[in-house]
CSV table of C-alpha atoms in Angstrom, one decimal:
chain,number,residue,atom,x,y,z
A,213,UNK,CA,29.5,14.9,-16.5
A,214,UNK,CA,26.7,13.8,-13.9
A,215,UNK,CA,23.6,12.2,-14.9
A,216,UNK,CA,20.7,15.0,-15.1
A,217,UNK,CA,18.7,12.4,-13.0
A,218,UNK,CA,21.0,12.6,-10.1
A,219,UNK,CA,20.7,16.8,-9.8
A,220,UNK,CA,18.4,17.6,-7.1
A,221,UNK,CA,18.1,21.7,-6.0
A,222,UNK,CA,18.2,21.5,-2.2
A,223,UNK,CA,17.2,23.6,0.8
A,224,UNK,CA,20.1,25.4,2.6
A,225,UNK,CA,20.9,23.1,5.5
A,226,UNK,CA,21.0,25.0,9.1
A,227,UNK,CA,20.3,22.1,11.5
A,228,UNK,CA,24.0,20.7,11.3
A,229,UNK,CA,24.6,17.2,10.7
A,230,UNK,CA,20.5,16.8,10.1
A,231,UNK,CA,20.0,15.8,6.3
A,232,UNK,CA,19.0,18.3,3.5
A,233,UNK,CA,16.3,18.4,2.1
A,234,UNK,CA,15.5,18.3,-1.4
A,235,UNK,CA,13.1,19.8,-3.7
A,236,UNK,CA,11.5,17.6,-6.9
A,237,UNK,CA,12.6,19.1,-10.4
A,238,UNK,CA,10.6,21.3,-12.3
A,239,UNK,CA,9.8,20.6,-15.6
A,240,UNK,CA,10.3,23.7,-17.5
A,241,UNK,CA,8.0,23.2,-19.9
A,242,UNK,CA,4.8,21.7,-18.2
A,243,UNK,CA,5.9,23.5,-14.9
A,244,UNK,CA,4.9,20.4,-13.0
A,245,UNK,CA,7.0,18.6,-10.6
A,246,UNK,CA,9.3,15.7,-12.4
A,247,UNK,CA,9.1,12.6,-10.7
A,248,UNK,CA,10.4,9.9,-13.3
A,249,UNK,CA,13.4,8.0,-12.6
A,250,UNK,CA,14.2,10.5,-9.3
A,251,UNK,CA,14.8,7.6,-7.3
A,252,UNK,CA,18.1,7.8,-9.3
A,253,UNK,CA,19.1,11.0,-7.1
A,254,UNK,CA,19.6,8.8,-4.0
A,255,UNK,CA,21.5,5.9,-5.9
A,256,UNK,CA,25.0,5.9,-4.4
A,257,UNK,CA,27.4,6.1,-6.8
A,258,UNK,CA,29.7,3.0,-7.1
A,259,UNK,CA,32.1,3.7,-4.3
A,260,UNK,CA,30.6,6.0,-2.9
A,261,UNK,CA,28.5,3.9,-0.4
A,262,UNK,CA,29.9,5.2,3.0
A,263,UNK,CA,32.9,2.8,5.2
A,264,UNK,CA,30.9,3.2,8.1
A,265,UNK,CA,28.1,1.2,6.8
A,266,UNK,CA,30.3,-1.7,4.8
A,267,UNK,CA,29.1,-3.9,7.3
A,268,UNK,CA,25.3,-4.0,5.5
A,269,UNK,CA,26.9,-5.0,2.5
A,270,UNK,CA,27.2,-8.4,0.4
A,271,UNK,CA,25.0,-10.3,3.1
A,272,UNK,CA,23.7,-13.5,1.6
A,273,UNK,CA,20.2,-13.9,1.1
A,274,UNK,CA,19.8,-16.6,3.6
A,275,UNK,CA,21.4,-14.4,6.0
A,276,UNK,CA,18.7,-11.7,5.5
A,277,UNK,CA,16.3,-14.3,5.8
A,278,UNK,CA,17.2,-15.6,9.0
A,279,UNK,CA,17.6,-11.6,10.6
A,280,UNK,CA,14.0,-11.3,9.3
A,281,UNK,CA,12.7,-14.2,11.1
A,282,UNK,CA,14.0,-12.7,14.0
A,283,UNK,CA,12.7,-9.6,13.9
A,284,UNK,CA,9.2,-11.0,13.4
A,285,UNK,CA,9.5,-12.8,16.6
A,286,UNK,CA,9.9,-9.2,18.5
A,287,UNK,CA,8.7,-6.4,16.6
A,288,UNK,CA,5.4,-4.8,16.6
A,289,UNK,CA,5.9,-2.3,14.2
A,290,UNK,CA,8.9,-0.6,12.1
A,291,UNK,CA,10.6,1.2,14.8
A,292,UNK,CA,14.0,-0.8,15.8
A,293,UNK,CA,16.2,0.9,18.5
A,294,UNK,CA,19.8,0.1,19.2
A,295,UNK,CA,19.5,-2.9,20.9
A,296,UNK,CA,17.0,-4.0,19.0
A,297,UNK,CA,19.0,-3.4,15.9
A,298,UNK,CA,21.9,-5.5,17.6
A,299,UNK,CA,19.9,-8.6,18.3
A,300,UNK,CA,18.4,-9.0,14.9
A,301,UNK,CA,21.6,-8.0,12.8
A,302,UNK,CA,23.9,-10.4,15.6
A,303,UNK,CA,26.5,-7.5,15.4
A,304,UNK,CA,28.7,-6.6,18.6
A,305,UNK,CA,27.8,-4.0,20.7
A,306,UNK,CA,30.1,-1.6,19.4
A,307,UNK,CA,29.8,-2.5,15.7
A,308,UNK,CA,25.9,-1.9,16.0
A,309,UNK,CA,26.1,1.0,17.9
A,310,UNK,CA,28.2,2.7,15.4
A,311,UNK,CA,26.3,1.3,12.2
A,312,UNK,CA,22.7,2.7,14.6
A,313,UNK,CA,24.1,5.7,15.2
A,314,UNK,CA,25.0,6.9,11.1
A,315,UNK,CA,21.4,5.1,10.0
A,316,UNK,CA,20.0,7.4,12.8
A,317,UNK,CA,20.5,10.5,11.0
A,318,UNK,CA,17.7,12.7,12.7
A,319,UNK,CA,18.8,11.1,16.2
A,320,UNK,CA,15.0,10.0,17.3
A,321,UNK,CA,16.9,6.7,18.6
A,322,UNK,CA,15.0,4.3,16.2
A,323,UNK,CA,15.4,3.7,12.4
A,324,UNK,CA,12.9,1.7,9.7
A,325,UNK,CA,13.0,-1.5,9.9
A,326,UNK,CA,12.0,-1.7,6.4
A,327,UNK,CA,14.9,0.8,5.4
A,328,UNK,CA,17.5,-1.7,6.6
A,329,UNK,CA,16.0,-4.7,4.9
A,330,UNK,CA,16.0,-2.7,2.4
A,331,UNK,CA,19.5,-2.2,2.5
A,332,UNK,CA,20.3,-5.3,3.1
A,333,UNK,CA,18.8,-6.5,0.4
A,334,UNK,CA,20.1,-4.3,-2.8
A,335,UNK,CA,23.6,-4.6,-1.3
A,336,UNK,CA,23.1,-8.5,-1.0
A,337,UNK,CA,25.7,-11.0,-2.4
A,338,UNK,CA,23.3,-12.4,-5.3
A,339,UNK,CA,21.7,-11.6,-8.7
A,340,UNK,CA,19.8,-9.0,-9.2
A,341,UNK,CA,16.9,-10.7,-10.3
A,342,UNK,CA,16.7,-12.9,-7.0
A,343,UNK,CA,17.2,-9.3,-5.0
A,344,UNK,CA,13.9,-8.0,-6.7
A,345,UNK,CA,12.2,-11.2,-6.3
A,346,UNK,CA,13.3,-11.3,-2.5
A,347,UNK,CA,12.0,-7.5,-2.0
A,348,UNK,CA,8.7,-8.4,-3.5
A,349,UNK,CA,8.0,-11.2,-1.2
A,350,UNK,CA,9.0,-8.7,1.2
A,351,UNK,CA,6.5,-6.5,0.6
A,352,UNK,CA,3.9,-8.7,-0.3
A,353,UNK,CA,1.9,-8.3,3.1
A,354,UNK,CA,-1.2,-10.1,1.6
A,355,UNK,CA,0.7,-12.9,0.2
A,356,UNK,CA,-1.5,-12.6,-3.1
A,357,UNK,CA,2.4,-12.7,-5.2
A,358,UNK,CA,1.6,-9.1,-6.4
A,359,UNK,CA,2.3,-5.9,-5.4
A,360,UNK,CA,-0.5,-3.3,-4.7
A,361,UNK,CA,-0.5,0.2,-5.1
A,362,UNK,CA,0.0,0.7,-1.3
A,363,UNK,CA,2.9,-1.8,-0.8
A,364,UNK,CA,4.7,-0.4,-3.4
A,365,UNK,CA,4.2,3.2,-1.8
A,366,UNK,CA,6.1,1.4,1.3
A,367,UNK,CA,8.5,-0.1,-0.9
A,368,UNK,CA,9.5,2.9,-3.2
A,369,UNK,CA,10.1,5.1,0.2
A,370,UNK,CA,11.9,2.8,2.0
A,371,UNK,CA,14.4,2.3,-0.9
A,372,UNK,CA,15.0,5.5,-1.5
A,373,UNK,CA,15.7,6.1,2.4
A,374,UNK,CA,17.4,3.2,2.8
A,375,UNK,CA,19.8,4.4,-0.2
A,376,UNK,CA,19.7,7.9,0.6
A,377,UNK,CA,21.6,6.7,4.4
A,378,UNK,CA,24.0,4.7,2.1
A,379,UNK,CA,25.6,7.8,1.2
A,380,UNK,CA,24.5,10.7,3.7
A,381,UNK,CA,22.3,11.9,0.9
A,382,UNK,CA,19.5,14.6,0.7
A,383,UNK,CA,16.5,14.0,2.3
A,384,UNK,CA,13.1,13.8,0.5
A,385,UNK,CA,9.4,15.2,2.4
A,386,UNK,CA,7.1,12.3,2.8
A,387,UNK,CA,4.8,14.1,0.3
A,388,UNK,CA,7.6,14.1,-2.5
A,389,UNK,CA,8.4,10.5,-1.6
A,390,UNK,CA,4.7,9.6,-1.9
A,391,UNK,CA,4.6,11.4,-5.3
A,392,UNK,CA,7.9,9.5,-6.9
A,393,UNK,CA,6.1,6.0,-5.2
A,394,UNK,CA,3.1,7.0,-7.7
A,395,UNK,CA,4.9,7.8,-10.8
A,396,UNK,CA,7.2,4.7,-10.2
A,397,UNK,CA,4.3,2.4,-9.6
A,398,UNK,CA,2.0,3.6,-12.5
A,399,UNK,CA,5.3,3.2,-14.8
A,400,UNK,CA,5.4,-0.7,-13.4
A,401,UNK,CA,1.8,-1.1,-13.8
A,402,UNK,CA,1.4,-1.8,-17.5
A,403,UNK,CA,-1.8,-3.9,-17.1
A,404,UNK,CA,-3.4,-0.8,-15.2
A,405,UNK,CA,-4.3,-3.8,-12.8
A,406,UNK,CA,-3.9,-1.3,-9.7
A,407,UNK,CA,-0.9,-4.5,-8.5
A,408,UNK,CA,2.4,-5.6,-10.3
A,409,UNK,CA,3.7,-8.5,-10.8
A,410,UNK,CA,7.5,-9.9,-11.0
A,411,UNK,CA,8.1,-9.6,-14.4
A,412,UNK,CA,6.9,-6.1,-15.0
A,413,UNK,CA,8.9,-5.2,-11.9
A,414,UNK,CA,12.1,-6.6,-13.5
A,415,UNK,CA,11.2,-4.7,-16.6
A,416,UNK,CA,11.0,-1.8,-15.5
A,417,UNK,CA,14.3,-2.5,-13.0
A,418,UNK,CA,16.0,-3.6,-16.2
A,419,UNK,CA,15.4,-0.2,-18.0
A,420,UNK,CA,16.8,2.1,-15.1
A,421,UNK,CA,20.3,2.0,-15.7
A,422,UNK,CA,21.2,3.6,-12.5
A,423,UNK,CA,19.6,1.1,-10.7
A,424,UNK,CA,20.9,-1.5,-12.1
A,425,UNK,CA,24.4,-0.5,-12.1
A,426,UNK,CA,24.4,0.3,-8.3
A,427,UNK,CA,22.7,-3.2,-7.4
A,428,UNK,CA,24.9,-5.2,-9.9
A,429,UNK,CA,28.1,-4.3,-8.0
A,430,UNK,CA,27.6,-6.6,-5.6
A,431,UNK,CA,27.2,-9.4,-7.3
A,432,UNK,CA,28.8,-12.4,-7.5
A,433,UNK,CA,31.0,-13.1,-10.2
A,434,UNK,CA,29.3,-16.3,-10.4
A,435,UNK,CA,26.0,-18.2,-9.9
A,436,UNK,CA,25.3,-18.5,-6.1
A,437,UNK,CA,23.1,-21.4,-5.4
A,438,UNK,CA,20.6,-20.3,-2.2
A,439,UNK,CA,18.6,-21.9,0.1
A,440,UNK,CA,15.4,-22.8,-1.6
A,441,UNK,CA,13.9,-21.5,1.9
A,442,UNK,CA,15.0,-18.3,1.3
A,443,UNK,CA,11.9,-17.5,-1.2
A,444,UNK,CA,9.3,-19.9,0.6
């Protein structure tokens, strides 16, 4: 039997191959949206990530590092087209076409560059502890070693489309994805310092089995030593 936190009511699809989308749960007694934990809907299940995309998987975290240093040296914002996506990924022509083309699911001809790291990142061949630590410095645009309110808005969504293209899953409006960044974020926020901090991210990263599970399957079976570059 299915998690409750993966059931999602969708919209019937009748734009083809375009992604549904899907509806928040309604709590039946408050009537209000429920938006705990719903980033669980979009984890893949274990397996379940699709072949096509096996190539974004178990990348080391130096590797990441070095395909981020290369998209800072050419991007000027987070829209990456196919070529662009093959020069800072180092993937053949072929290989990133194909890869472009299932990430591309609404066929503008560009795709988050945040989504990928994203990807990248949770699928990575390391610990889960150094994967959140890694996405944090990520999204630490102000380099204060917290995360505000906004970056974890742009965290929270790109996960869950990043993961949500892992497994041709339902597609959530930018209003419900705003909503689920909030709930996440004042969940995180213990202090109720309007920013969070490592260790309450971990917490709360530690507590969502889901999560956990999916990330923790691509680990190695034993300690990795990275370059101390890699967090710098």
């Amino acid at each position: 039997k299915k998690s409750p936190t993966r059931q999602a009511t969708s919209k019937q699809n009748k734009m083809g191959n375009v992604p549904l989308v899907v509806d928040m749960p309604i709590d039946p007694v408050s009537g209000e949206e429920k938006s705990d934990n719903y980033i669980n809907v979009f984890v893949p299940e274990k397996g379940k990530v699709k072949v096509e995309l096996s190539q974004l998987l178990h990348w080391s975290l130096y590797e990441i590092k070095q395909l981020i240093g290369r998209a800072q040296q050419i991007l000027h914002n987070r829209d990456v087209g196919r070529r662009t996506f093959q020069w800072i990924t180092k993937f053949s022509q072929k290989t990133a076409t194909s890869i472009f083309g299932h990430l591309d699911d609404f066929r503008k001809g560009k795709i988050d560059y945040y989504e990928v790291v994203l990807i990248l990142i949770m699928c990575s061949h390391s610990h889960y502890r150094e994967k959140v630590r890694f996405v944090m410095k990520t999204f630490d645009f102000d380099g204060n070693n917290t995360v505000s309110d906004d970056e974890m808005t742009s965290m929270v969504i790109a996960a869950i489309n990043g993961l949500r293209r892992l497994s041709n899953g339902t597609y959530l409006s930018n209003r419900h994805l705003e909503i689920v960044a909030q709930s996440i974020f004042a969940q995180v926020d213990i202090a109720a310092e309007n920013s969070v901090t490592y260790p309450e991210v971990i917490r709360y990263v530690e507590n969502n089995i889901v999560l956990m599970e999916f990330m923790q399957q691509f680990e190695p079976s034993e300690a990795v030593l990275e370059n101390s570059s890699v967090f710098r």
